[in-house]
Coordinates of C-alpha atoms (C1' of nucleotides) in Angstrom, one line a residue:
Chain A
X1 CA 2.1 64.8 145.9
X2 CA 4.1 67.8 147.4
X3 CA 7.5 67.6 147.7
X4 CA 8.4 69.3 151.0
X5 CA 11.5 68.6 150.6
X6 CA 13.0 71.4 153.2
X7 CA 11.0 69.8 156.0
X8 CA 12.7 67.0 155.3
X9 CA 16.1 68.8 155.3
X10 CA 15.3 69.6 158.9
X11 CA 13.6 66.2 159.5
X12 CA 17.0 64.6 158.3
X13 CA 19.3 67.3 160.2
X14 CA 17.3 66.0 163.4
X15 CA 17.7 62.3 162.7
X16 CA 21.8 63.3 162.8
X17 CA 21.2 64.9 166.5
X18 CA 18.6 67.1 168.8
X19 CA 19.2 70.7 167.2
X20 CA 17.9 74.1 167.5
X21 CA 16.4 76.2 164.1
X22 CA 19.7 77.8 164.9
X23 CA 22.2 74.8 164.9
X24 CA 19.7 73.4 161.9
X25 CA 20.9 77.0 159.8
X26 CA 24.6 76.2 160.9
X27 CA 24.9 72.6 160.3
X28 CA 23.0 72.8 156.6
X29 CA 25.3 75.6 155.8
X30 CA 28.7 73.7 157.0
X31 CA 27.8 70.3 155.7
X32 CA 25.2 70.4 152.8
X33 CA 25.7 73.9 151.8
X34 CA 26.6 73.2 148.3
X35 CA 23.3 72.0 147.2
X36 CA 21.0 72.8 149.8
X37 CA 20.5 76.0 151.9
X38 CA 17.9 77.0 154.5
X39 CA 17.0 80.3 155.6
X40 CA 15.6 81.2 158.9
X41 CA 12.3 82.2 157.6
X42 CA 11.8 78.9 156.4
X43 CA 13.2 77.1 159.8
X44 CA 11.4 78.1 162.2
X45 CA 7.8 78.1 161.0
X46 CA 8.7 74.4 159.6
X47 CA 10.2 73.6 163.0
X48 CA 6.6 74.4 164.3
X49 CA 4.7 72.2 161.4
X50 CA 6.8 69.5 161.5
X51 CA 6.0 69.8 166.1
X52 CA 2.3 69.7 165.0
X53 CA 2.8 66.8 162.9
X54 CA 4.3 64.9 166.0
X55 CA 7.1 64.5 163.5
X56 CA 9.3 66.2 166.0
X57 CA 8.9 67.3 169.6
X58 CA 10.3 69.8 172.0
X59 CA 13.2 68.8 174.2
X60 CA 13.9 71.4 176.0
X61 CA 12.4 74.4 176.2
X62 CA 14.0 77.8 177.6
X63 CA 15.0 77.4 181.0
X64 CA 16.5 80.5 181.7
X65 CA 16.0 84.1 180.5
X66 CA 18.0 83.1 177.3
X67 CA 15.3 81.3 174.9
X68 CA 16.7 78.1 173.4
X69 CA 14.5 75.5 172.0
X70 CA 15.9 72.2 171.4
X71 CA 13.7 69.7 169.0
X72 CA 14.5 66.1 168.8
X73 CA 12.8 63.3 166.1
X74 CA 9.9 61.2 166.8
X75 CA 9.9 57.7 165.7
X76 CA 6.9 58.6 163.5
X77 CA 9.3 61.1 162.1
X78 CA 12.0 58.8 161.7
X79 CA 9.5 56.3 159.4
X80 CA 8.0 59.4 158.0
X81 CA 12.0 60.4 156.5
X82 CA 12.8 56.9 155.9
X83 CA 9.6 56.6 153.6
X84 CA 10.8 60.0 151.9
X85 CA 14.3 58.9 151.4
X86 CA 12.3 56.2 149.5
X87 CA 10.8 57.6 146.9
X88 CA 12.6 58.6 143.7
X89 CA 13.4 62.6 144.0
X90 CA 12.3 65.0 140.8
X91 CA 13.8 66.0 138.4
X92 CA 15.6 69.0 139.4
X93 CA 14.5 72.4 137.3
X94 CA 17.6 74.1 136.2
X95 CA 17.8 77.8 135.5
X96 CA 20.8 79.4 134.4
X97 CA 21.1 83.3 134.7
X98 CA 24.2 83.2 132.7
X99 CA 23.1 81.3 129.7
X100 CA 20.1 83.3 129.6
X101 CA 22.2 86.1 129.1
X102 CA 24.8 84.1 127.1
X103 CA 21.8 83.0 124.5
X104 CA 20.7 86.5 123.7
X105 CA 24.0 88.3 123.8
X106 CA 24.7 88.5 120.2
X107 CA 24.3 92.4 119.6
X108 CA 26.1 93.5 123.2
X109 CA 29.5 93.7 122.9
X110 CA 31.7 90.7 123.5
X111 CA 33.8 92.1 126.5
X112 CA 30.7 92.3 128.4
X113 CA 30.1 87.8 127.9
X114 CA 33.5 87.3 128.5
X115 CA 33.7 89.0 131.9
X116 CA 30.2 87.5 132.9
X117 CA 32.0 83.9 132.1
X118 CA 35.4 84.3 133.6
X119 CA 33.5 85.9 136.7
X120 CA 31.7 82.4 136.7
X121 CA 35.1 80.4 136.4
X122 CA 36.7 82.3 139.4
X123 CA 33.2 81.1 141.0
X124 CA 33.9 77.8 140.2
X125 CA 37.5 77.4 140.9
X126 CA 37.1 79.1 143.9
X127 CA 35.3 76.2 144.9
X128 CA 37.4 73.3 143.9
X129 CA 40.0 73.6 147.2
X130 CA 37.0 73.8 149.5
X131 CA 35.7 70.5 148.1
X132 CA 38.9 69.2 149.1
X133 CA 39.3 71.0 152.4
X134 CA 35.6 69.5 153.3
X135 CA 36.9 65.9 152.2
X136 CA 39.7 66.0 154.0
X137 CA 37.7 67.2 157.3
X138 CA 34.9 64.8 157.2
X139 CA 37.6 62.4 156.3
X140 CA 39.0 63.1 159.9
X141 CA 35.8 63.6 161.8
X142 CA 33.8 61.2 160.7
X143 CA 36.1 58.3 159.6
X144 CA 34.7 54.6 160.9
X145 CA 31.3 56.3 160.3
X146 CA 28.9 54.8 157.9
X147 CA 27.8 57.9 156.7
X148 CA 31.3 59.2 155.7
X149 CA 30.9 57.5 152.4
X150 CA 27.7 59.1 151.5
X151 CA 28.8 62.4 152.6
X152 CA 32.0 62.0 150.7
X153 CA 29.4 61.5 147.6
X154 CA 27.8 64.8 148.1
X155 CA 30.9 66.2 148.1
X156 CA 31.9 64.9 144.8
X157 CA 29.5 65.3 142.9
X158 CA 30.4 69.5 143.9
X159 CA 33.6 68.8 142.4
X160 CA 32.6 67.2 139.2
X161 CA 30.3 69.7 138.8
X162 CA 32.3 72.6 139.1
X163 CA 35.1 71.0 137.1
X164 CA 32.8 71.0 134.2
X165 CA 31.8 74.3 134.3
X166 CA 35.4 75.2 134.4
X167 CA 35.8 73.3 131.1
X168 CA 33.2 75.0 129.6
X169 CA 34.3 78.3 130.6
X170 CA 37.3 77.5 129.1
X171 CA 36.0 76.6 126.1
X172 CA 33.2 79.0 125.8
X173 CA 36.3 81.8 126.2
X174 CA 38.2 80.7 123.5
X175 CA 35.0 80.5 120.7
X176 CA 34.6 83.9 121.8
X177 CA 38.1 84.8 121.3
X178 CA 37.8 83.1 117.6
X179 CA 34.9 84.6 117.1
X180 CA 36.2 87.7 117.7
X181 CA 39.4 87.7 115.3
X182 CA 36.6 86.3 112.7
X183 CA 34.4 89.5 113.1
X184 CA 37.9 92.0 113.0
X185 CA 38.8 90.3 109.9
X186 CA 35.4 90.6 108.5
X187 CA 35.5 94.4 109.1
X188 CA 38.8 94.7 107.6
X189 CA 38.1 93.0 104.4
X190 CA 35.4 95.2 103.8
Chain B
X1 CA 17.8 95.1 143.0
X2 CA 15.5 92.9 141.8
X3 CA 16.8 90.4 139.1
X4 CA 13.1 89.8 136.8
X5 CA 14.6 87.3 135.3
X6 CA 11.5 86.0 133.9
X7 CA 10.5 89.7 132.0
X8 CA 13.8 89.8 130.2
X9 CA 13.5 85.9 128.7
X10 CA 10.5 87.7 127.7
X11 CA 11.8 90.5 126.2
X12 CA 14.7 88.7 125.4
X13 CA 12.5 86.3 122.5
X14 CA 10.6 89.5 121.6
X15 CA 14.1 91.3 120.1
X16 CA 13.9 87.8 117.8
X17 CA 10.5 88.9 116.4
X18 CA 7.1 89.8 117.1
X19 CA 5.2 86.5 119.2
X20 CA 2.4 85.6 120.8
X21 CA 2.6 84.4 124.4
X22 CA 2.0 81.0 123.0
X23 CA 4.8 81.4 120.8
X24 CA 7.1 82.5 123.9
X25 CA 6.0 79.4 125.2
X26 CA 6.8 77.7 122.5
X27 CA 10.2 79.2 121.6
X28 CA 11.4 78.6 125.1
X29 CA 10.6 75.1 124.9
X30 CA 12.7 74.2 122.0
X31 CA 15.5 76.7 122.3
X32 CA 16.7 77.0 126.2
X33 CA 14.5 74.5 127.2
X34 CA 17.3 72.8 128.6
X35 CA 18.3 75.4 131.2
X36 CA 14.9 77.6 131.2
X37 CA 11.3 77.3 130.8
X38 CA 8.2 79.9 131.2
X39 CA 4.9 78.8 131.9
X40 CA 2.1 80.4 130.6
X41 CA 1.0 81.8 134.3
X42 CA 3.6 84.2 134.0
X43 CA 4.3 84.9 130.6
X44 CA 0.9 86.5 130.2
X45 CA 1.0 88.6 133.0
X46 CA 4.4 90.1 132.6
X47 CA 3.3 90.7 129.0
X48 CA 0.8 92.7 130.6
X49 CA 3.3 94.3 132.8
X50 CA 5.9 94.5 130.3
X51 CA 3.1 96.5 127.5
X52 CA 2.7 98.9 130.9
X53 CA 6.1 99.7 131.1
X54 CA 6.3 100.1 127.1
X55 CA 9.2 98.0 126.5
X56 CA 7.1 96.0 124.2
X57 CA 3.5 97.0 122.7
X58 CA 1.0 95.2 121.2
X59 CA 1.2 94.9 116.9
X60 CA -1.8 93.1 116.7
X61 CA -4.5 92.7 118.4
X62 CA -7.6 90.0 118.0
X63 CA -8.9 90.6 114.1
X64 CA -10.5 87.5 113.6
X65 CA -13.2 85.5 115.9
X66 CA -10.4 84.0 117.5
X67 CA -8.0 86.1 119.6
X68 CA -4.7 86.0 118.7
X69 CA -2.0 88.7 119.9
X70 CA 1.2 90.0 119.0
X71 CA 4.0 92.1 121.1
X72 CA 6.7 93.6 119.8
X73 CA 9.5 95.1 121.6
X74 CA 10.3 98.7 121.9
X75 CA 13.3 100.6 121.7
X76 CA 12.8 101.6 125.5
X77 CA 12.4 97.6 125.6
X78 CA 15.5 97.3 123.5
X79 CA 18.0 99.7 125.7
X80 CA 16.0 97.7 129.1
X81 CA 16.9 94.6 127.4
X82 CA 20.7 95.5 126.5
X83 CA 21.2 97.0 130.1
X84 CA 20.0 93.6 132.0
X85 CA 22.3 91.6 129.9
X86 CA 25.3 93.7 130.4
X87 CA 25.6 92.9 134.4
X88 CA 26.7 90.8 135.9
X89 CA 24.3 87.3 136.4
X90 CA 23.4 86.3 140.2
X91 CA 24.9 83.3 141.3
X92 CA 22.8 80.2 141.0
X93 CA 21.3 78.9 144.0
X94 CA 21.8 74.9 143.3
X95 CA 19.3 72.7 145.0
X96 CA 19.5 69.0 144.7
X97 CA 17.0 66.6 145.9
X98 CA 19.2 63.6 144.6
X99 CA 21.8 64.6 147.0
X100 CA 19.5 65.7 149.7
X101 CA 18.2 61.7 149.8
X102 CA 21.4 60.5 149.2
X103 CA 22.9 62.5 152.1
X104 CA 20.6 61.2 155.0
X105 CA 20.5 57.8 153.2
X106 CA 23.2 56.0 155.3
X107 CA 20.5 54.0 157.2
X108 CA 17.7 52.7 154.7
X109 CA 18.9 50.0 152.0
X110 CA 21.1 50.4 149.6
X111 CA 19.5 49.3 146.8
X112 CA 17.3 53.1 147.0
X113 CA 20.2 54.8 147.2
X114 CA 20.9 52.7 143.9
X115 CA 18.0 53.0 141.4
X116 CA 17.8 56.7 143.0
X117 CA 21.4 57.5 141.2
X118 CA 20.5 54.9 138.2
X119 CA 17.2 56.8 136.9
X120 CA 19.4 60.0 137.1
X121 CA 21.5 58.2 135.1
X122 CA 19.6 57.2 133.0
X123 CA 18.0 60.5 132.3
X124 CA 21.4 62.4 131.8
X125 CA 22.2 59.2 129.4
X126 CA 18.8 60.6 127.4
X127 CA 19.6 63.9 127.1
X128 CA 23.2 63.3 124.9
X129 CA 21.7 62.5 121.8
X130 CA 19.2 65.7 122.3
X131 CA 22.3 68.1 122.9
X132 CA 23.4 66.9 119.3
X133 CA 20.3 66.7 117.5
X134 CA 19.7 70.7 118.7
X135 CA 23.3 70.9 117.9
X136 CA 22.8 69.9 114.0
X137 CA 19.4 71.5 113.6
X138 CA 20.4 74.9 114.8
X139 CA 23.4 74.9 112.5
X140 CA 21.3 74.3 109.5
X141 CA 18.8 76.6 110.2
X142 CA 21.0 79.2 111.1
X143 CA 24.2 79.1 109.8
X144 CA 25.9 82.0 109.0
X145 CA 23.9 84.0 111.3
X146 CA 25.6 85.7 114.2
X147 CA 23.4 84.3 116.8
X148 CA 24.6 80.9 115.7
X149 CA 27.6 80.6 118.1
X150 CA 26.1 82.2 120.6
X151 CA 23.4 79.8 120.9
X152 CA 26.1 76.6 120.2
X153 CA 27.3 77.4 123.4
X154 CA 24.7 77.0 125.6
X155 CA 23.7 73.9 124.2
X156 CA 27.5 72.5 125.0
X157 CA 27.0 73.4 128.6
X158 CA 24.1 70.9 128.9
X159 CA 26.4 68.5 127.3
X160 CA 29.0 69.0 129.8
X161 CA 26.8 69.3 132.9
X162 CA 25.1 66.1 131.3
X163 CA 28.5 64.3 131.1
X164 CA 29.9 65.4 134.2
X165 CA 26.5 64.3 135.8
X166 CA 26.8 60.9 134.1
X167 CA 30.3 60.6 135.5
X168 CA 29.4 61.4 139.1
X169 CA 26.9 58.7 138.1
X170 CA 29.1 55.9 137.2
X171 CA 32.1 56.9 140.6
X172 CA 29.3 56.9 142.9
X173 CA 27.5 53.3 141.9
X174 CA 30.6 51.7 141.9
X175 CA 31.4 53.4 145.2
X176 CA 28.0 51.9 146.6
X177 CA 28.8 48.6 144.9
X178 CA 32.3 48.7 147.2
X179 CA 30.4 50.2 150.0
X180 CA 28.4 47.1 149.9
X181 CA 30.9 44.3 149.5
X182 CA 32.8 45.9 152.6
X183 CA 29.8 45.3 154.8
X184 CA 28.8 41.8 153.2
X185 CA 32.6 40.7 154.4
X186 CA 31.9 42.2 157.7
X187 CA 28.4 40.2 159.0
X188 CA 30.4 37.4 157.3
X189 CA 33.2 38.1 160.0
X190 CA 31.1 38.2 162.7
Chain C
dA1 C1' 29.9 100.0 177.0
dA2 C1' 30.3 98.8 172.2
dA3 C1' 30.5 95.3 169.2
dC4 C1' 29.5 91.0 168.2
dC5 C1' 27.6 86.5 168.3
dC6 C1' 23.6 83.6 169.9
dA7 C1' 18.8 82.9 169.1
dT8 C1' 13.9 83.1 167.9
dG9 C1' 10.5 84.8 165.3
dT10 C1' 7.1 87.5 162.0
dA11 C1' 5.5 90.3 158.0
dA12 C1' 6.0 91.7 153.5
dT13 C1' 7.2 90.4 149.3
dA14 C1' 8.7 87.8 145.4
dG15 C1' 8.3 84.7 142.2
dG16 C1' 6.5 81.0 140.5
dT17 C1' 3.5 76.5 139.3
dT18 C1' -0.9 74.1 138.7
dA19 C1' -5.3 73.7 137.6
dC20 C1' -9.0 75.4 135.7
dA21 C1' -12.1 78.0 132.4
dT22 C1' -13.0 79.2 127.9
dG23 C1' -13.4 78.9 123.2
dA24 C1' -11.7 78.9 118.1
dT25 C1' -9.6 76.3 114.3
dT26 C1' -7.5 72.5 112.1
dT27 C1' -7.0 67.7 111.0
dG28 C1' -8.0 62.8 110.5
Chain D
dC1 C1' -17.7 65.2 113.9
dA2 C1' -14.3 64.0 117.3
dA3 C1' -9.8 64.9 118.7
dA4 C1' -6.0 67.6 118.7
dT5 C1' -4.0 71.8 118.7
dC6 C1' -4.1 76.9 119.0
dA7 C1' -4.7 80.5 122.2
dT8 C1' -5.6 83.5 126.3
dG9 C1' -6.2 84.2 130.7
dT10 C1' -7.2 83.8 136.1
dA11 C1' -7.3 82.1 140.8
dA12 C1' -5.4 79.5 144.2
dC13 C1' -1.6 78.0 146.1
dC14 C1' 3.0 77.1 147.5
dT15 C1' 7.5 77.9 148.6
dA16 C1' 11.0 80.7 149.9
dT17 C1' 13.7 85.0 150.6
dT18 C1' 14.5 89.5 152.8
dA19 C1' 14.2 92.6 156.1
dC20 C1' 13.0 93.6 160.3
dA21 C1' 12.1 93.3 165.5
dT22 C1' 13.7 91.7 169.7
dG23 C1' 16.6 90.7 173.3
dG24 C1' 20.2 87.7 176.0
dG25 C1' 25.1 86.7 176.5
dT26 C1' 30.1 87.3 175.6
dT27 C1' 34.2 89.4 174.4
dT28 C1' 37.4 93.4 173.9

DNA sequence: AAACCCATGTAATAGGTTACATGATTTG
DNA sequence: CAAATCATGTAACCTATTACATGGGTTT
């Protein structure tokens, strides 16, 4: 019942193309950066796991002074990822920094929520033209493919998502504003 | 540097009242449930840590057969607590298994690819009604007090991640439903 | 030859979940 | 009196990040 879901990352990185831990660290962070991320102390001890398994297997090895280790799928790792791909992922657990602070930040002064949520909506906005910019690419480098589409669907799902956080930041800034003037008049009437 | 999250929820639901770690539990559970959670194997070691550190102390201790505590929170706890809130929150680190699947999903059938997105669906669809019900409930019970729009906040920004999920939802399964049509037409061609 | 990128890897640490153990009290 | 709920706590495990160590190759 584990999840392993990052050996499957790499698993499905491999299924793409023979890759190095190295070109696995690149090609997650160009393509499926947005929602997923690999670091290098997760790469390469998987990289070996996943050898041991017969999941994967060596292709090259280092051949001259300069180590480079190429690892290509097995066809036991390709029904291995297909069965994976299968089954229905979980639920993702979401933990929010900022609302934690948001919730609790009734007795700190107002400034300090309004910087923490416009700092987020920069974020966020930020964001929005590289969506475009990696539609626009994958549109060019991948078209006739038949995984364009579903890449395409990663990638929006990004922009909806960043879109309504915007929104709510948006929102969220102008109850504080409100809120504010409320509290000021409150003080002056007294 | 390090961002103990965890400690200050804790600390956070202490500068409410006095609890229990089964009431911190508890609290969590109904009130930012929706974008954080605390399981019991941490709360009651970090109240163990946090008691070290004296930003909160124990009021009560067992009296009774049956061992109940209760923490309270200090004023060292108080001026910890006030100084985490005031910076700035880390950035999220987003992780999607959904889109991980749906990625890498070009070559298994459709139809996965399908329910996969439809159960999300469904459970977004599930989690409206909640938003609103928390919504009503927490302006009874606390109307007029100053935590009230603090806490009417967070609970929109589950409705709109909810929403904007839903939407995603809806684009892509049509987008599979045209994906599908396209390739019907082209093994009819052939 | 300095700076930078390519490339692999490990150790320490962080941060958490799950399952289990234990037992009291309340409720049907 | 059985079942549910209240309540605390630990141990084992897992997953992942960070920082570091190491060194080859390329560019300026």
């Amino acid at each position: 019942m584990k999840p392993r879901a990052s050996e499957f990352a790499i698993l499905g990185v491999l299924s793409l193309r023979p890759a190095s831990g190295y070109d696995i660290k690149r090609f997650v962070a160009s393509s499926i950066g947005h929602f997923w991320n690999e670091s290098y102390g997760s790469i390469y001890p998987l990289l070996k796991k996943l050898a041991n398994e017969k999941l994967i297997q060596v292709q090259k090895g280092p051949q001259s002074g300069r180590e480079r280790m190429a690892y290509a799928i097995t066809p036991k790792g390709e029904t291995a990822l297909r069965d994976w791909l299968s089954t229905l992922p979980r639920t993702e657990p979401f933990r929010s920094e900022l609302l934690l602070k948001l919730f609790f930040a009734w007795r700190t002064p107002m400034d300090i929520s309004v910087a923490q949520i416009e700092e987020r909506k920069r974020e966020e906005e930020r964001r929005l033209p590289i969506y475009a910019q990696i539609k626009d690419q994958l549109s060019r480098q991948h078209a006739d493919h038949p995984e364009l589409p579903y890449w395409l669907m990663t990638v929006s799902y990004g922009r909806h998502r960043s879109e309504a956080v915007v929104e709510w930041c948006n929102e969220t800034l102008s109850s504080l504003a409100k809120l504010q003037k409320t509290s000021k008049k409150e003080r002056g009437a007294k």
